[in-house]
Short mmCIF file of C-alpha atoms in Angstrom, two decimals:
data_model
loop_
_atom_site.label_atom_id
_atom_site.label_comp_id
_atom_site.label_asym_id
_atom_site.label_seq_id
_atom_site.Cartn_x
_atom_site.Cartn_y
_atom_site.Cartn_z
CA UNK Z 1 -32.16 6.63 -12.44
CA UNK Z 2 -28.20 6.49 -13.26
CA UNK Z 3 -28.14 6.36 -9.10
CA UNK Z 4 -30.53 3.14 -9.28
CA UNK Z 5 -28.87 1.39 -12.04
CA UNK Z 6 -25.22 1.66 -10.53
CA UNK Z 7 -26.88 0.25 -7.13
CA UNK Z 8 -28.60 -2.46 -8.50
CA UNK Z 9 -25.28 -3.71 -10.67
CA UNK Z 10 -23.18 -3.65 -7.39
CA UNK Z 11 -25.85 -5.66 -5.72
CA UNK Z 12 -26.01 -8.11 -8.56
CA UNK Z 13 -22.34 -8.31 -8.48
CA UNK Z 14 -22.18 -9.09 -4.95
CA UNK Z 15 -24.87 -12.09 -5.70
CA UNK Z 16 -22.85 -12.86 -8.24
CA UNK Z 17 -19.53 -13.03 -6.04
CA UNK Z 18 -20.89 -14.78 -3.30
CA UNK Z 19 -22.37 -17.69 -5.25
CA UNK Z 20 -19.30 -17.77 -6.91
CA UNK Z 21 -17.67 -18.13 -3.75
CA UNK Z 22 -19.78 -20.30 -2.49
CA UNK Z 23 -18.93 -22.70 -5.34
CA UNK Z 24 -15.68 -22.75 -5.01
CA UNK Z 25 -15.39 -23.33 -1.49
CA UNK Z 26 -17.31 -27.04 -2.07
CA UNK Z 27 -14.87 -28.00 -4.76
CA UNK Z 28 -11.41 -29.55 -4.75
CA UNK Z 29 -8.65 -28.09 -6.88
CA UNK Z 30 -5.02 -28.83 -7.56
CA UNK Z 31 -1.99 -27.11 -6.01
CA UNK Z 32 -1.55 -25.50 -9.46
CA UNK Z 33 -4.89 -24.66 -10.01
CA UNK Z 34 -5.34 -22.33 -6.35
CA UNK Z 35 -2.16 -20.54 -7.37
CA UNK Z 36 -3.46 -19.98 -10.79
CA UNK Z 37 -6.42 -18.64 -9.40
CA UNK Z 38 -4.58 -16.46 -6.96
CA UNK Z 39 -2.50 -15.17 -10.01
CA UNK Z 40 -4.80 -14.15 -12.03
CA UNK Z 41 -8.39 -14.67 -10.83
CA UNK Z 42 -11.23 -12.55 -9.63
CA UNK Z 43 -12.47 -11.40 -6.09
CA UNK Z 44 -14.02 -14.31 -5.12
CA UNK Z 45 -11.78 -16.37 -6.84
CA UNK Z 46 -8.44 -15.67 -4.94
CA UNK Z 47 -10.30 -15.34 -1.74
CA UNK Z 48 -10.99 -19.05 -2.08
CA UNK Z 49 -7.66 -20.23 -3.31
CA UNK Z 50 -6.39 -18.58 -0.47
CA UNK Z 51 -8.04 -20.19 2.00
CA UNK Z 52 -7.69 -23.86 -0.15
CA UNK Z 53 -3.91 -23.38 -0.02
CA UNK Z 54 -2.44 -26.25 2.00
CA UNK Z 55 1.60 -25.95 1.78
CA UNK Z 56 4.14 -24.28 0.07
CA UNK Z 57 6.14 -25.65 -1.92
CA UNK Z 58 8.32 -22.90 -3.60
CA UNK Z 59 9.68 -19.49 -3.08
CA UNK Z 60 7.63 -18.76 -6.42
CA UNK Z 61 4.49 -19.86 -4.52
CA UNK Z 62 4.89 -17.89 -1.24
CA UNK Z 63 5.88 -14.45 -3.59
CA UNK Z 64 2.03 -15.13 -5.56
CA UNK Z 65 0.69 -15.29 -1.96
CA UNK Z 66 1.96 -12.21 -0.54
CA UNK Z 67 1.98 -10.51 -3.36
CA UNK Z 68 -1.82 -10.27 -2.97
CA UNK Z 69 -1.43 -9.09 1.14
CA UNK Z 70 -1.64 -5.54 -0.30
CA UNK Z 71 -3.41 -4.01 -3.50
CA UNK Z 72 -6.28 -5.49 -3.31
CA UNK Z 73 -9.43 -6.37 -2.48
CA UNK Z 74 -10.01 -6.59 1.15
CA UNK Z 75 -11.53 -9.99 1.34
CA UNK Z 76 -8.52 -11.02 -0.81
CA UNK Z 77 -6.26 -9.73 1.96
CA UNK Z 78 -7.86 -11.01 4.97
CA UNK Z 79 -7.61 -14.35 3.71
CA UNK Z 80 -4.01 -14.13 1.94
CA UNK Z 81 -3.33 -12.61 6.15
CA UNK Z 82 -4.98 -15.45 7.49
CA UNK Z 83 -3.12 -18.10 5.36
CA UNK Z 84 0.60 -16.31 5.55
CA UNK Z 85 -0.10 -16.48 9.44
CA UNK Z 86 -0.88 -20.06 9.46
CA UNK Z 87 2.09 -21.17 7.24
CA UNK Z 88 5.00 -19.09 9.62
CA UNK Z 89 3.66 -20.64 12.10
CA UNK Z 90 3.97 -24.36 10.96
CA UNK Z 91 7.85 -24.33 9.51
CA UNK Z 92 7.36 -22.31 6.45
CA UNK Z 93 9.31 -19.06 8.02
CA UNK Z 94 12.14 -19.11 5.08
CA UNK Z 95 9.72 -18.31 2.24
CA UNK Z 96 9.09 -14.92 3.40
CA UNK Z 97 12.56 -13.44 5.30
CA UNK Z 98 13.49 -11.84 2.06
CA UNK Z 99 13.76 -7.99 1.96
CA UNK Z 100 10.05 -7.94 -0.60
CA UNK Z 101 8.65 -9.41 1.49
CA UNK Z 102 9.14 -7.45 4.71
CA UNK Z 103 8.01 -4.54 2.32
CA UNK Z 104 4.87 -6.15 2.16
CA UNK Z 105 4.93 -7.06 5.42
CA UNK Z 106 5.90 -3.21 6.75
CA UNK Z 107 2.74 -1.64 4.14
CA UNK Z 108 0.44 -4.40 5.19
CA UNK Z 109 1.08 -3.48 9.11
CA UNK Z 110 -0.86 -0.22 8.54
CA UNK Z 111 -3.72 -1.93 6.63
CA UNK Z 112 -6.93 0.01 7.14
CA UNK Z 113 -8.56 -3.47 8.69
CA UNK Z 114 -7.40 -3.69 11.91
CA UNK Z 115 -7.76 -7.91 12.29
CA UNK Z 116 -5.36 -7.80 8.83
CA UNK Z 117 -3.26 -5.51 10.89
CA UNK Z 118 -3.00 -7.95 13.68
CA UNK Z 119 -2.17 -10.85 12.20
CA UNK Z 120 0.36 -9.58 10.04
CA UNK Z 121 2.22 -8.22 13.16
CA UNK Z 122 1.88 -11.58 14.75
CA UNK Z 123 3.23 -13.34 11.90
CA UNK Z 124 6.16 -10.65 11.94
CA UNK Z 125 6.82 -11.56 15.34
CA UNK Z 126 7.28 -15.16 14.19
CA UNK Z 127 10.03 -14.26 11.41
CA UNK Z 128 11.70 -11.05 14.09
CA UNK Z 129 15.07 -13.45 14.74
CA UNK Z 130 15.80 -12.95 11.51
CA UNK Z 131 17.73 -9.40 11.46
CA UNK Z 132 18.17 -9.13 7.91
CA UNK Z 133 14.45 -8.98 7.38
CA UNK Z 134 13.66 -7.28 10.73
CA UNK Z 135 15.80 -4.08 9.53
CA UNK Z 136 13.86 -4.09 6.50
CA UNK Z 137 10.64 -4.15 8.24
CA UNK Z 138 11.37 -2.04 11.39
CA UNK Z 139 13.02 0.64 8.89
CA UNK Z 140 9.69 1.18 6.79
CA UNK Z 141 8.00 0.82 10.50
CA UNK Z 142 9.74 4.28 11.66
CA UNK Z 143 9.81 6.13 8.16
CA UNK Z 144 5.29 5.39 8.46
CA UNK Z 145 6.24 6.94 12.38
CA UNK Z 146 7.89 9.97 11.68
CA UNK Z 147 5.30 10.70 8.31
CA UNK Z 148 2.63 10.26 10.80
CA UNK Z 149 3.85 12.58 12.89
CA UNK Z 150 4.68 14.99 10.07
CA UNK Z 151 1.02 14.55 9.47
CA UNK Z 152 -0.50 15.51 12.67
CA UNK Z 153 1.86 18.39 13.38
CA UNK Z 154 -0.03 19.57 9.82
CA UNK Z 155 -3.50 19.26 11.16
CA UNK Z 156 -5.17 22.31 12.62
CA UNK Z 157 -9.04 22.16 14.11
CA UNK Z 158 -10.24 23.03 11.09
CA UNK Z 159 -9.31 19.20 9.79
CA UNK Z 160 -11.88 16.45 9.73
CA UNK Z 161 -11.81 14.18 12.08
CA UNK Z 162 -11.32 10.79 9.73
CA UNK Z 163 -8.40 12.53 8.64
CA UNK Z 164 -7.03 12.87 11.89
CA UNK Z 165 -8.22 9.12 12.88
CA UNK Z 166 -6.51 7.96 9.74
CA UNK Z 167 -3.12 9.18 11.08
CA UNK Z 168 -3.96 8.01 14.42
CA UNK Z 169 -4.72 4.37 13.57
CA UNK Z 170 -1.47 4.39 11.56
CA UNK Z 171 0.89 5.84 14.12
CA UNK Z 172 -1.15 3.17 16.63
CA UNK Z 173 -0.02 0.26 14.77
CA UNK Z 174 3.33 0.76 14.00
CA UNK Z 175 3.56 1.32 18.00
CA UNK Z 176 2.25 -2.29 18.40
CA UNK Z 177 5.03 -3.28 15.79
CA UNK Z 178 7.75 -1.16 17.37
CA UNK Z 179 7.05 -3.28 20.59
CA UNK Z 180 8.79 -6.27 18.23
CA UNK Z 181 12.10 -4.24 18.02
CA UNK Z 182 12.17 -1.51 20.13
CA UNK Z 183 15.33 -3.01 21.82
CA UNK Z 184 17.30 -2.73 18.94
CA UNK Z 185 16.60 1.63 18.98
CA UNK Z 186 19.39 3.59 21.12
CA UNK Z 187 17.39 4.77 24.23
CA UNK Z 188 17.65 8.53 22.84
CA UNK Z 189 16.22 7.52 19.38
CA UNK Z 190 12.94 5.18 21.12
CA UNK Z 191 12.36 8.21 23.61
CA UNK Z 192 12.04 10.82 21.00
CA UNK Z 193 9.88 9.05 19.55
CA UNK Z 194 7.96 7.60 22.67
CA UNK Z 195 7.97 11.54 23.83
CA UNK Z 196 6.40 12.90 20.61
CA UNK Z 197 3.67 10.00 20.28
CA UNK Z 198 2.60 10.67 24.09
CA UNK Z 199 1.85 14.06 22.88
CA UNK Z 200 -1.20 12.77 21.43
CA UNK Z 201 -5.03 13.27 23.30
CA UNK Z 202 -5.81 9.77 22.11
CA UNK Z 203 -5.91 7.31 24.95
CA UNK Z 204 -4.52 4.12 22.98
CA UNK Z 205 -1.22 5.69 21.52
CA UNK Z 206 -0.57 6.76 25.22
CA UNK Z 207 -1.30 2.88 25.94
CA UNK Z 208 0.79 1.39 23.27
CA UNK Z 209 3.37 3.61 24.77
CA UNK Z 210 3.12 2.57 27.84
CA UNK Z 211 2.85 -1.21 27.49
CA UNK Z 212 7.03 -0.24 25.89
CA UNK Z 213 8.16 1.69 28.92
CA UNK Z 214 6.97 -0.58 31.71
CA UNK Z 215 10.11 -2.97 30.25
CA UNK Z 216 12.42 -0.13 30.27
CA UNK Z 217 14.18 -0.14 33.61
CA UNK Z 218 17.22 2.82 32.73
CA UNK Z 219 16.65 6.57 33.67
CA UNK Z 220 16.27 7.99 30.37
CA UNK Z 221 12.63 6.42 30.36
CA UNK Z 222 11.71 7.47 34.06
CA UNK Z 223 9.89 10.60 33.69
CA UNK Z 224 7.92 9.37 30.80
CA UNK Z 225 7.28 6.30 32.45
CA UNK Z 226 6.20 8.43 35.68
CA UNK Z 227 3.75 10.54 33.90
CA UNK Z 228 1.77 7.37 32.22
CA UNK Z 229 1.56 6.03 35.48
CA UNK Z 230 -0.25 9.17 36.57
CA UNK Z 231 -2.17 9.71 33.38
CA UNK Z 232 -5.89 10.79 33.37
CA UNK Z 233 -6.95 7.33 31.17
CA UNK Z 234 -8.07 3.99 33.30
CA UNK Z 235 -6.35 1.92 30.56
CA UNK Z 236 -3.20 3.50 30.12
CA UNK Z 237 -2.75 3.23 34.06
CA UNK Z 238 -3.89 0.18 34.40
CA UNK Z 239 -0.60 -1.28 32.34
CA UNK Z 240 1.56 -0.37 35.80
CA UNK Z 241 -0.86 -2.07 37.69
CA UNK Z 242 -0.84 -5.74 35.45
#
């Protein structure tokens, strides 16, 4: 009975949500009013006013917007992605190089959606120039590395395999971020931890790995960059062969 009840008022809340959202998304609002509603509105609510949001006009602005990339709902965050993405990409790069917000940027990277992970990278790759805020971001980048490796050197066969996968997806994405600043690494800092990630059964770590090394032309990379070329895995392989 308590089972049924708590089912039936998340479904009704969902109902509720979407024609809420629905709503919204046919009405016109003010600048003021979609940052309001971003502030301090509901689910469906800053969803919308994410999406609404046309420009930027202030540094106050931007901070409401990517304040809600992380710590919340994951509609909320999608969009809040979407719309950061959009605006870096149309002149607006100067409301985000601050060091907050490549905190943001750095937690968001590892976001348990993977198309939130995406385009946060790409809209990284859009601010990168900017070293202040790169050594923010790649920073918190290699501290999530080196806990995820902590983490799977803790794991024994015993563990359950979402636990493991949680680890893996992490360490996967902050490889697809390390390809923005890799270059900046001393070759004996990137191949320790190129060296230790390849130590990994999963097939797309050993990719991500390999889609570094095929740009790095020096000796220190050339054994590791021999063995990927042999590996076992079609797709890791198949990165020499592109």
């Amino acid at each position: 009975r308590i089972i049924l009840d708590l089912n039936t008022d998340l479904y009704n809340n969902l109902e509720v949500n979407f024609e809420q959202a629905c709503n919204m998304s046919e009405k016109n609002f003010s600048q003021e009013e979609l940052f309001e509603m971003l502030k301090n509105g509901n689910i469906p609510q800053k969803q919308i006013a994410a999406l609404k949001i046309e420009t930027l006009q202030n540094f106050e602005q931007a901070e409401i917007l990517i304040n809600n990339l992380t710590g919340c709902d994951g509609k909320i965050r999608e969009a809040v992605a979407l719309k950061i993405n959009e605006f870096v990409n149309i002149g607006f790069q100067e409301f985000f190089l601050n060091a907050k917000s490549a905190e943001i940027f750095a937690n968001a990277t590892i976001d348990i959606n993977a198309n939130l992970c995406r385009l946060v990278i790409d809209s990284v790759s859009v601010l990168s120039e900017n070293q202040d805020f790169m050594q923010i971001y790649s920073n918190k980048i290699l501290n999530f590395i080196n806990e995820s490796f902590l983490e799977l050197d803790k794991f024994i066969y015993k563990d359950k395999k979402y636990t493991i996968n949680k680890q893996l997806f992490k360490l996967y994405w902050c490889l697809e971020a390390l390809k923005l600043f890799y270059k900046n690494l001393s070759q004996n800092d990137l191949l320790k931890i190129l060296e230790r990630a390849n130590k990994e059964s999963e097939y797309t770590i050993r990719e991500k790995i390999a889609q570094i090394v095929i740009n790095l032309e020096t000796d220190v990379f050339k054994a590791l960059k021999q063995e990927l070329k042999n590996d076992s895995n079609y797709y890791v392989k198949n990165v020499f062969r592109s």
